[in-house]
Coordinates of C-alpha atoms in Angstrom, one line a residue:
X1 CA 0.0 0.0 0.0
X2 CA 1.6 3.1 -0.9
X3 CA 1.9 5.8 2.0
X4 CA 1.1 9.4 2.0
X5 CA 4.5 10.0 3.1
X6 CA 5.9 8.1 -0.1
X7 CA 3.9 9.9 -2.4
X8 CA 5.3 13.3 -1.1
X9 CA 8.9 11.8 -1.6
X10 CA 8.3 10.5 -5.1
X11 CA 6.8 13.8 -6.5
X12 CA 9.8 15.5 -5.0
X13 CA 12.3 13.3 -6.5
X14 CA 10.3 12.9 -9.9
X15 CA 11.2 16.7 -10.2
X16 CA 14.3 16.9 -9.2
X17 CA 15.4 13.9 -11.3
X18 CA 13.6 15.9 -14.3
X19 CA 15.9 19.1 -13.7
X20 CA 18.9 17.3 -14.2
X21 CA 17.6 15.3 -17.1
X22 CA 15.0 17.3 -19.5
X23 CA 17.8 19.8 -19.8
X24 CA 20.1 17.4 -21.5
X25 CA 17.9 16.7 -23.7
X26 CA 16.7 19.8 -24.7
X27 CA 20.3 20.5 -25.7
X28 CA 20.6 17.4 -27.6
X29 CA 17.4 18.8 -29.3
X30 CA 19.0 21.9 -30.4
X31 CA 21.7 20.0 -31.4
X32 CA 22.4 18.3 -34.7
X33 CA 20.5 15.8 -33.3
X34 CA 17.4 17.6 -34.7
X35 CA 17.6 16.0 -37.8
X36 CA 17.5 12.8 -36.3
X37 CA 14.0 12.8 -35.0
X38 CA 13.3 8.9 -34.4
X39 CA 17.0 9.1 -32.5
X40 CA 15.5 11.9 -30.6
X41 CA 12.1 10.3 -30.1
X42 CA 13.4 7.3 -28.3
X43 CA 15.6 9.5 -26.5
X44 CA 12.2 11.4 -24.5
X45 CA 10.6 7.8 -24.4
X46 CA 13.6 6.8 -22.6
X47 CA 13.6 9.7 -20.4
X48 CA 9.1 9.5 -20.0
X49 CA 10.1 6.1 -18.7
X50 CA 12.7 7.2 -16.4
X51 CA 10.9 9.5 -14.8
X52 CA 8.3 7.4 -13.6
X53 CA 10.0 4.1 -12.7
X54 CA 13.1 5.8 -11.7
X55 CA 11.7 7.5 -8.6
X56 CA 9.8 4.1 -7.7
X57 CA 13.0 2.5 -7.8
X58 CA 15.3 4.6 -5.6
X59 CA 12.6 4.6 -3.0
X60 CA 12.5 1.1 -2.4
X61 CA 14.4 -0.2 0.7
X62 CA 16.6 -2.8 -1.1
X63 CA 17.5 0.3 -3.5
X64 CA 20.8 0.8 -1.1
X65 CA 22.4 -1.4 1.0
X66 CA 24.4 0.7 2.7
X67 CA 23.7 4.4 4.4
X68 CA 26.9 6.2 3.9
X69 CA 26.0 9.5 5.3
X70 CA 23.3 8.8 7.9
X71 CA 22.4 12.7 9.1
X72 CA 18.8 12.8 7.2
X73 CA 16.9 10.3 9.1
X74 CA 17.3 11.9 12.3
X75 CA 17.0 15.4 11.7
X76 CA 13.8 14.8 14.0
X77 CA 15.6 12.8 16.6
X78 CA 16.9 13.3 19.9
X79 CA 19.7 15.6 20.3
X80 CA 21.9 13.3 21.8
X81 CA 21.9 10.9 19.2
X82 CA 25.0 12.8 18.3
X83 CA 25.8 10.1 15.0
X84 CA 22.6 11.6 13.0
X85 CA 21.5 15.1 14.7
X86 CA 23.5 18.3 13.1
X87 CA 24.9 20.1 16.8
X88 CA 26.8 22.9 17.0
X89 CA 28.6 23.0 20.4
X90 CA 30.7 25.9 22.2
X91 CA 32.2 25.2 26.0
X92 CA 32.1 28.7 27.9
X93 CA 34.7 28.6 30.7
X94 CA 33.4 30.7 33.0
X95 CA 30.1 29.0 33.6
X96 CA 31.0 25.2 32.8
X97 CA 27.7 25.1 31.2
X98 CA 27.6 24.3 27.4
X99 CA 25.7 25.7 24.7
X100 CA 24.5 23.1 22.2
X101 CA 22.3 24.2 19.3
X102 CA 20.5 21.9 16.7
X103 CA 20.0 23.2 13.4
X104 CA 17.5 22.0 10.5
X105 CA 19.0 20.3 7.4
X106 CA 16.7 22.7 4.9
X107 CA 15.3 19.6 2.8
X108 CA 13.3 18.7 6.8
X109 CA 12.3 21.9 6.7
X110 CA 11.2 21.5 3.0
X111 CA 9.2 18.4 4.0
X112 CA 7.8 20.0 7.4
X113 CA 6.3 22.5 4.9
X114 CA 5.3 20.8 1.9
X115 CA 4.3 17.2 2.7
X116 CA 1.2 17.2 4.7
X117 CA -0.5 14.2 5.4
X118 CA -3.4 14.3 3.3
X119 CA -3.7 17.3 0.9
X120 CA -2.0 14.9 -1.8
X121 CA -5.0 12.2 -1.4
X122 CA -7.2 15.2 -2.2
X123 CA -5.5 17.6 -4.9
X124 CA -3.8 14.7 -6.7
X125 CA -7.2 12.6 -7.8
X126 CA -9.5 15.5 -8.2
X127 CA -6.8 16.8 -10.5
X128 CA -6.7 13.2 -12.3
X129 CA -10.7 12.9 -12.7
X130 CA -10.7 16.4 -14.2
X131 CA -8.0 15.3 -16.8
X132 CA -10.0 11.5 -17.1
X133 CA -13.3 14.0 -17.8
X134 CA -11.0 15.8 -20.7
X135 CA -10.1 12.3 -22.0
X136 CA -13.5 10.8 -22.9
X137 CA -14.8 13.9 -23.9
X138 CA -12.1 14.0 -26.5
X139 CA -13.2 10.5 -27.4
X140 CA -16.2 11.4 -27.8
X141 CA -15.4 14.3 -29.9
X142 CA -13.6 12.3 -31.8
X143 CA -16.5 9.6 -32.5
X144 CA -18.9 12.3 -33.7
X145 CA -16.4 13.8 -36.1
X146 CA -16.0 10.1 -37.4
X147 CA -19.9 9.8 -37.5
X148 CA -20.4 13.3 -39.4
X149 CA -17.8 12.7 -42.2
X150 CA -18.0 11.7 -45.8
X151 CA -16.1 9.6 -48.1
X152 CA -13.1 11.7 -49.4
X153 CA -13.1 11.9 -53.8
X154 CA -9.4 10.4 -54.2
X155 CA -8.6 9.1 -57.4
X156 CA -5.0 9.1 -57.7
X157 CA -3.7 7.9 -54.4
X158 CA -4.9 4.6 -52.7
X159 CA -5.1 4.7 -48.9
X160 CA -5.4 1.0 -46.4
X161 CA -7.4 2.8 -45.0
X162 CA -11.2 4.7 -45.7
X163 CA -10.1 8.6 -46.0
X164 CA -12.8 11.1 -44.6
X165 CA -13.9 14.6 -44.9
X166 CA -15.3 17.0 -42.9
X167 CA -15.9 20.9 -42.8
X168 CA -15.6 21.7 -39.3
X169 CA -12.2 20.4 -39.1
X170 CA -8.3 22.8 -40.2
X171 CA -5.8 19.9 -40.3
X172 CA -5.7 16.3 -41.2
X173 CA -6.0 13.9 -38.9
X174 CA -5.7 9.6 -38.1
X175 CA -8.0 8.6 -35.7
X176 CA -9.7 5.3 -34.9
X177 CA -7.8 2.6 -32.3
X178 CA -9.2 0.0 -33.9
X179 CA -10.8 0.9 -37.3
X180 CA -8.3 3.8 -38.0
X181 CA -9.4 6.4 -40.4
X182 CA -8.0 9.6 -42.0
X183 CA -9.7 12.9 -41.6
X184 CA -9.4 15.5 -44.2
X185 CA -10.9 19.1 -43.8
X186 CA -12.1 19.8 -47.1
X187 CA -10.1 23.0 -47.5
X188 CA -7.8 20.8 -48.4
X189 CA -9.4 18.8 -51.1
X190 CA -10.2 22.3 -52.9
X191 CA -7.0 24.5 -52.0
X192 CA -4.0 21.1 -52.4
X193 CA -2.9 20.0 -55.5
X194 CA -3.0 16.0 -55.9
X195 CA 1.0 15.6 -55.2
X196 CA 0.4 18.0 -51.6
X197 CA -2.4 15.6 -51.2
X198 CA 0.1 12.7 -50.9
X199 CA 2.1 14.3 -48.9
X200 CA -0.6 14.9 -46.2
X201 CA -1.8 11.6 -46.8
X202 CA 2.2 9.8 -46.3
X203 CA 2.8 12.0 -43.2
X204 CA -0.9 10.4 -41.6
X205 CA 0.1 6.9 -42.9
X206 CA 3.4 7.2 -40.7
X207 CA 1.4 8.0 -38.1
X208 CA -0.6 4.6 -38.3
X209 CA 2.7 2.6 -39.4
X210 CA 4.0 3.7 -35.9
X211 CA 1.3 3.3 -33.8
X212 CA 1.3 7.0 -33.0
X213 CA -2.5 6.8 -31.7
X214 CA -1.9 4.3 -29.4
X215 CA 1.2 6.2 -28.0
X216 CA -0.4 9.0 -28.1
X217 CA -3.7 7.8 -26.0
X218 CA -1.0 6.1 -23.3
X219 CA 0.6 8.9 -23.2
X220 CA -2.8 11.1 -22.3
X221 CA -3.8 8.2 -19.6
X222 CA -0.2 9.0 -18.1
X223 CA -1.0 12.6 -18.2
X224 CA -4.1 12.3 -15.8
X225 CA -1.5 11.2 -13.3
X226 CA 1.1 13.1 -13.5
X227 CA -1.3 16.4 -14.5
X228 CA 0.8 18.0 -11.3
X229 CA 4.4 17.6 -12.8
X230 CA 6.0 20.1 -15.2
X231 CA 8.5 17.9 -16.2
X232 CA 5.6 15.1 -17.4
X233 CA 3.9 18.2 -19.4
X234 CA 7.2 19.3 -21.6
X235 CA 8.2 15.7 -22.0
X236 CA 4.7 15.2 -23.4
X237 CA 5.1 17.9 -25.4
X238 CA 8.1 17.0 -26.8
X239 CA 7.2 13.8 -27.5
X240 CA 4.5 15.0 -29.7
X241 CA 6.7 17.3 -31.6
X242 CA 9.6 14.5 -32.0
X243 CA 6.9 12.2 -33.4
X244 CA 5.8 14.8 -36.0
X245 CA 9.3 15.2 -37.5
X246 CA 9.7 11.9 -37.5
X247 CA 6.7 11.6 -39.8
X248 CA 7.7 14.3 -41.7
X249 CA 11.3 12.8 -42.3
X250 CA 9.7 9.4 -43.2
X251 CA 7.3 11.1 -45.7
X252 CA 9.4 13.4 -47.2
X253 CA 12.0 10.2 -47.8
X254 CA 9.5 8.2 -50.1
X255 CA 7.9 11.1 -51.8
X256 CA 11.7 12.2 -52.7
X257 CA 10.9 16.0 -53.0
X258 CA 11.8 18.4 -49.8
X259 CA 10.7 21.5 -51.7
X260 CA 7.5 19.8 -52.2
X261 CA 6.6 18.8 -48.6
X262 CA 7.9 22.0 -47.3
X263 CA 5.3 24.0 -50.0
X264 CA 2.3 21.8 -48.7
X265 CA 3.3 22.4 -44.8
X266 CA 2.8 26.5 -45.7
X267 CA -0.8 26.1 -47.8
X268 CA -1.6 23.2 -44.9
X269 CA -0.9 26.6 -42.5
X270 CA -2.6 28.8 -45.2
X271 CA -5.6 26.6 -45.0
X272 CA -5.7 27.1 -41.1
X273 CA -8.1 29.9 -40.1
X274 CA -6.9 31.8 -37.4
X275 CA -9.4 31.0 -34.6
X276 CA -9.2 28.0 -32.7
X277 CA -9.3 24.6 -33.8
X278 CA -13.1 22.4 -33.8
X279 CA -10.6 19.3 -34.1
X280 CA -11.2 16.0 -32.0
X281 CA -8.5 16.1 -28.5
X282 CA -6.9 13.1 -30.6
X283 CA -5.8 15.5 -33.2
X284 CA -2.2 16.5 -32.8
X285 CA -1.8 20.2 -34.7
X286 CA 1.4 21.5 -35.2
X287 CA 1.1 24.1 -37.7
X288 CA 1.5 27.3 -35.5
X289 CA 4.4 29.3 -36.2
X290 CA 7.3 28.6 -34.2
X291 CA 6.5 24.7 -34.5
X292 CA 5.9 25.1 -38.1
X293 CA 9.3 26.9 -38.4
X294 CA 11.4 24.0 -37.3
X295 CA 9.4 21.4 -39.2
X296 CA 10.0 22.8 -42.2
X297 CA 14.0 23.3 -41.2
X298 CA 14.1 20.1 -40.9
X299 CA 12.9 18.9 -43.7
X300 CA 14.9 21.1 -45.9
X301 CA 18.4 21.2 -43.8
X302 CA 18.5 17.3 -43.2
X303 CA 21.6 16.5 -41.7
X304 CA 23.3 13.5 -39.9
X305 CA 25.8 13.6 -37.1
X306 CA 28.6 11.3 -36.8
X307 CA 27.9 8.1 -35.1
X308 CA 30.7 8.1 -32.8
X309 CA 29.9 11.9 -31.9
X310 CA 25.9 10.5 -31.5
X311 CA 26.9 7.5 -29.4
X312 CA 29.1 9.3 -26.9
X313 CA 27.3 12.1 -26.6
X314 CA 23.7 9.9 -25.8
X315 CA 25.9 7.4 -23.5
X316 CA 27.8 10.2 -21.5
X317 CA 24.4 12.4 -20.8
X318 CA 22.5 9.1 -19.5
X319 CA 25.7 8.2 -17.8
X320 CA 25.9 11.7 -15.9
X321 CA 22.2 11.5 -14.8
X322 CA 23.1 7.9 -13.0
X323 CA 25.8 9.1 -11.5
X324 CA 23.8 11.8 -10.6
X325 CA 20.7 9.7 -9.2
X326 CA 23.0 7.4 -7.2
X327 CA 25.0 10.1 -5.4
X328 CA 21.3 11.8 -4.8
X329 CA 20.3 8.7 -2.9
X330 CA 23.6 8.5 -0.8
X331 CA 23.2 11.8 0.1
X332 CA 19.6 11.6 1.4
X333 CA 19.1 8.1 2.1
X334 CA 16.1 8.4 0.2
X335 CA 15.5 4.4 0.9
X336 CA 14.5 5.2 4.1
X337 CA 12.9 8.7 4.0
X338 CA 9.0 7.6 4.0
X339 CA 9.6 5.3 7.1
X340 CA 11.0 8.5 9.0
X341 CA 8.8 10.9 8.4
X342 CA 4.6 11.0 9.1
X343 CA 3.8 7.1 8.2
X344 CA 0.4 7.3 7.5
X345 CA -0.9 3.9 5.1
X346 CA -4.0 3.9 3.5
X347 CA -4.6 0.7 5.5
X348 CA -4.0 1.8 8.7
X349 CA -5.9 4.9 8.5
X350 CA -9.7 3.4 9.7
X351 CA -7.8 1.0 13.1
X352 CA -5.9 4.1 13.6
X353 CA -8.5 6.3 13.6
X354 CA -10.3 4.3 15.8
X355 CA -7.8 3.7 18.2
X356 CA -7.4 7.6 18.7
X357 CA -10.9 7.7 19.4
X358 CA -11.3 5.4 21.9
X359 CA -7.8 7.0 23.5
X360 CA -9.7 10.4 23.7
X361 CA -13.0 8.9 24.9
X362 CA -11.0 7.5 27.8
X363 CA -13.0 3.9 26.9
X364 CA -10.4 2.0 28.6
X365 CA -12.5 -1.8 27.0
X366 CA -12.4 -0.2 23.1
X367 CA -8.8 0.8 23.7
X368 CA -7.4 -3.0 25.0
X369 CA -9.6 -5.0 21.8
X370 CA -8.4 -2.6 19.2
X371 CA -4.8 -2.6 20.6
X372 CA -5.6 -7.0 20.4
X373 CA -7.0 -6.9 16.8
X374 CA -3.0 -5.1 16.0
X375 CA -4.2 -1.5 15.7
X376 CA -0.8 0.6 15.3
X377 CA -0.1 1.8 18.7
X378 CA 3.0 4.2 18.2
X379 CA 1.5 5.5 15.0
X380 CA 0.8 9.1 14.5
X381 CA -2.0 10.9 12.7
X382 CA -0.8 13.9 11.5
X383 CA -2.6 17.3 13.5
X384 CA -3.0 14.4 16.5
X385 CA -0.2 12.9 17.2
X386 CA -0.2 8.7 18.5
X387 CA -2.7 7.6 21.0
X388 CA -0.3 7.9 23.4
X389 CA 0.2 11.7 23.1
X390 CA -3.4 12.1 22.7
X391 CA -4.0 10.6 26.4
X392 CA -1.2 12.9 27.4
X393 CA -3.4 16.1 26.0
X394 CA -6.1 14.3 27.5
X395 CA -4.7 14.7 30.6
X396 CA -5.9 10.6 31.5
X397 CA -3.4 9.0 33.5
X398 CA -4.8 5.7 33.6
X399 CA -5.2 5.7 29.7
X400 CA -1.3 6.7 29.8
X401 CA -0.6 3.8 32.4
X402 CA -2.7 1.6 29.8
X403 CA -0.7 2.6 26.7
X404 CA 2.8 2.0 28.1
X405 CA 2.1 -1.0 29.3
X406 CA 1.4 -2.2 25.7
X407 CA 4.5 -0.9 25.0
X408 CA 3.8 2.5 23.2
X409 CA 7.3 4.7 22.8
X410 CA 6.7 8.0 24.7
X411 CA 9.5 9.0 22.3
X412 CA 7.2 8.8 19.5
X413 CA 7.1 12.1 17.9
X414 CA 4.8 14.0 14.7
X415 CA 5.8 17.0 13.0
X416 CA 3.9 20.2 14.4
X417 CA 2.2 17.7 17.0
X418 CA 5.7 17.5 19.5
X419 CA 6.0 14.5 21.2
X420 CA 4.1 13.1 24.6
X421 CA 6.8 14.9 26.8
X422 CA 6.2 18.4 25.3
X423 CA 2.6 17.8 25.6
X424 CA 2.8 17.8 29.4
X425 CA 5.2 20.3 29.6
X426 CA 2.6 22.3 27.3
X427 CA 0.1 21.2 29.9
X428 CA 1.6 22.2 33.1
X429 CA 1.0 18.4 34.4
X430 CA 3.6 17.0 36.6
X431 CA 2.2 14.1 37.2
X432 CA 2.4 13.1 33.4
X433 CA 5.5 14.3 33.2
X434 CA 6.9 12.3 35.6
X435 CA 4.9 8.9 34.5
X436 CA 6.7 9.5 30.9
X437 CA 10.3 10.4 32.5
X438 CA 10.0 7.0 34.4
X439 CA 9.0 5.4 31.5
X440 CA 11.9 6.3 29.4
X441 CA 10.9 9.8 27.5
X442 CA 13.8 11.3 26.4
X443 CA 14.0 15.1 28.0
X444 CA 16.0 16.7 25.5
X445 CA 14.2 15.5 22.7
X446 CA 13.8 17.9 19.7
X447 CA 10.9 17.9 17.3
X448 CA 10.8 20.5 14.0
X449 CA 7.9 23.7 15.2
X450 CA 7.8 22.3 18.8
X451 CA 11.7 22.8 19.9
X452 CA 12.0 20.9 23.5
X453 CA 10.0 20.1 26.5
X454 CA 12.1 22.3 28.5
X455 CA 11.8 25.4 26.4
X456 CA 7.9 24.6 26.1
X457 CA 7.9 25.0 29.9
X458 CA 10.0 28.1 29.8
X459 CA 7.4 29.7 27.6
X460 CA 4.8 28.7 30.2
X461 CA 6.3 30.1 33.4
X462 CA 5.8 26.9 34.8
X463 CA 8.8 26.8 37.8
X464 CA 8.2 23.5 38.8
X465 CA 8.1 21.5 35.5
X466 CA 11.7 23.2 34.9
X467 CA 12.7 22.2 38.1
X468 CA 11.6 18.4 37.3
X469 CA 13.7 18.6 33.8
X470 CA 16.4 20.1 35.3
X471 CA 16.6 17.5 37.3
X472 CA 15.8 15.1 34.8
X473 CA 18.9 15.4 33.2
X474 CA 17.5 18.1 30.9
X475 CA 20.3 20.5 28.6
X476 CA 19.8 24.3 30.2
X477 CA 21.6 25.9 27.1
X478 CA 20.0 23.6 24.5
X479 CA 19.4 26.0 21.6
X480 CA 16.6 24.8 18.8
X481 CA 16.4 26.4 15.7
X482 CA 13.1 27.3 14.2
X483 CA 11.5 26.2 10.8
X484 CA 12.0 28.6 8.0
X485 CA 7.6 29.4 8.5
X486 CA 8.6 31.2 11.7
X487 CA 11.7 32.7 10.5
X488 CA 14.9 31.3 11.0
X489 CA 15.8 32.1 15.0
X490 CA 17.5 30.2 17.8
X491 CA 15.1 29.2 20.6
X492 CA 16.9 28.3 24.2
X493 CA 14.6 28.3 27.2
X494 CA 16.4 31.4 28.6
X495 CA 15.2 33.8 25.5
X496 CA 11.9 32.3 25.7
X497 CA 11.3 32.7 29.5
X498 CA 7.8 34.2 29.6
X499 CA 8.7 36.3 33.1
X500 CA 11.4 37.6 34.7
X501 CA 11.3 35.3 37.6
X502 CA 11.3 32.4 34.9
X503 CA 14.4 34.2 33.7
X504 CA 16.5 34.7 37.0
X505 CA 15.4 31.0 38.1
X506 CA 17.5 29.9 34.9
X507 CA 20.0 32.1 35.2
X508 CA 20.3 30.9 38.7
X509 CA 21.1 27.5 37.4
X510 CA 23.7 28.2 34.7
X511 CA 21.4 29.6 31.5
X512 CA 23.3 31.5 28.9

């Protein structure tokens, strides 16, 4: 089942794989590689492909074996797990105290702010079903146009397949999956000479010979996924344009006259009225200027690179966006990133909710059978936190004694949500404080928007739950920095102290 969490880490990669590939190979394209538009077609179907499986892949756990630089993964970790947390640490003499600061790696911060739980579960498909609601109304579209037509008068060029006219349409067309006809507008069948004709008619035949329609419709069912991405939209573009040249190369081979083909692109252009196009969504037009500009370059400026320069040049670009990839997932362990951060699995969302209801009804029966029937215990929903953390704010000791005894982690902690320790301190209640201390809560735990228990307490005023951190074992001078949505700042719990007695009691006690 694929996790919320996942989802926001594979649209991230997706486009930042797609910045370090599309611009290769719009380079390539501008390149003499332009007149090799079937070498440049299964170059962007190469790189479609990529950037779909490509992110799958480098998310998957067995994707690497070994974490070289482990500091990612706990960038929402206690601060003494000094291996993964980034620390900053300056002894001052005078005082003996130490002043240790933590610091947010900016891709946590990224995620803190861009990866919420469930606004991908409602953007993403309502985007897709809009795109799915363009798709068969194309079809459909396309189905009336094919009803509406008329047999085309050709006499001196036979076509395997019917040829169609029709008024409302400005450009030829093949449509049809599986009874594929050619649509003429019948501008053309007045305005073309026979031999243009041919030339209209070889360029649509290409189109069939390939498959183009069937490319073209996967290619649309892939686009009401990945509606959201950029990347997906130029390399669809792209891929359209390559597999007009292509056609146009092909067709312009067997008629055997450039000047020819390039004449009928212009009166095809001239035959194009300037409003919009009435054709079906499976017609692909490309006789606007700019597009219509660089077909008919390349059909009159035809010319072929060298095949070592063309080998070398394709293997060293797809050998440089590897190399790339694999030193992206050493650097961010991306493996691992959807297990660290806000699990939430599709799965798991009805026995977890139901579990945090019970918690916060206190109904101490529900609780035990859920917890029975494997309902995830340490699991946090995102704007609640775990059950355990929701009996904390609930301020139910019983519930709390409950939970740990089934072993729930009162280190458990969800972004924005702090963890059960900061929820007492938050609270004021001792008692819950102490109940998590003895059960193993770390005190100097730091969670991203929530900083510490201790300088949660030092907001509050509250004198005594300092004193029972303090005591704790809990860092006087630990400095947490803030998310960038607050603006960048160091929070200790001596520049947060909400009075001055709050302040001298620290100062007291070695604060700097």
């Amino acid at each position: 089942m694929v996790e919320v969490s996942w989802l926001a880490f594979y649209l991230l990669l997706h486009l930042l794989l797609a910045t370090m590939l599309v611009p290769v190979l719009l380079v390539a394209g501008g390149s003499r590689l332009k007149h090799q538009p079937a070498i440049m077609l299964k170059l962007w179907y190469s790189a479609a492909l990529l950037l779909i499986i490509m992110p799958m892949l480098l998310l998957q756990p067995w994707a690497l074996d070994q974490q070289l630089m482990p500091w990612f993964q706990a960038t929402i970790s206690p601060v003494l797990e000094q291996s993964t947390a980034i620390t900053a640490a300056a002894d001052i003499p005078a005082s003996g105290q130490t002043i240790q600061q933590v610091r947010w790696p900016l891709t946590s911060q990224l995620i803190y702010l861009l990866a919420p739980a469930f606004w991908l579960w409602l953007i993403l498909p309502l985007g897709a079903l809009v795109r799915v609601g363009k798709l068969f109304g194309g079809y459909y579209q396309a189905r009336r146009l094919r009803q509406e037509a008329c047999q085309a008068p050709l006499k001196s060029f036979t076509s395997p397949v019917p040829v169609l006219q029709h008024p409302a349409i400005h450009s030829a067309m093949l449509v049809g999956l599986r009874r594929p006809q050619i649509l003429l507008p019948e501008r053309y069948l007045t305005e073309l000479s026979p031999a243009q004709l041919e030339c209209v008619l070889n360029h649509e035949l290409c189109h069939l010979q390939h498959q183009d329609l069937r490319a073209y419709l996967l290619q649309q069912m892939v686009s009401c996924l990945f509606w959201w991405s950029p990347a997906w939209r130029l390399a669809a573009n792209q891929l359209n344009l390559w597999r007009e040249l292509r056609c146009d190369h092909e067709a312009v081979t067997k008629q055997g006259d450039q000047i020819l083909y390039a004449q009928t692109l212009l009166d095809c252009a001239a035959c194009t009225p300037p409003q919009k196009n009435a054709g079906a969504f499976f017609a692909q037009h490309f006789l606007r200027q700019a597009v219509l500009t660089r077909r008919i370059d390349a059909v009159l400026q035809p010319k072929a690179p060298g095949t070592v320069w063309l080998s070398a040049g394709v293997f060293s670009a797809f050998m440089l966006w590897l190399v790339a990839s694999l030193l992206l997932v050493q650097q961010w362990q991306l493996a691992e990133l959807p297990a660290r951060h806000a699990q939430v699995r599709l799965s798991q969302l009805k026995p977890l909710a139901e579990l945090l209801q019970a918690v916060q009804a206190n109904d101490t029966t529900q609780v035990v059978k859920l917890l029975q029937q494997g309902a995830p215990l340490d699991l946090p929903m995102p704007g609640d936190g775990n059950a355990l953390m929701i009996a904390v704010r609930q301020q139910l000791p019983e519930m709390v004694n409950l939970l740990l005894a089934y072993g729930a982690d009162p280190n458990v902690s969800s972004r924005g949500d702090g963890n059960a320790l900061i929820i007492a301190s938050q609270l004021g209640d001792l008692a819950l404080a102490r109940q998590l201390i003895a059960a193993g809560a770390d005190v100097n735990a730091v969670v991203l928007a929530d900083e510490s228990a201790l300088i949660n307490a030092s907001s509050r005023g509250d004198l005594a739950m300092l004193q029972l951190l303090l005591s704790s074992g809990a860092f006087i001078n630990l400095q947490v920095e803030t998310p960038l949505s607050d603006g960048p700042q160091m929070r200790s719990a001596l520049n947060r102290a909400a009075n001055e007695q709050t302040r001298q009691f620290l100062l007291a006690r070695g604060a700097r």
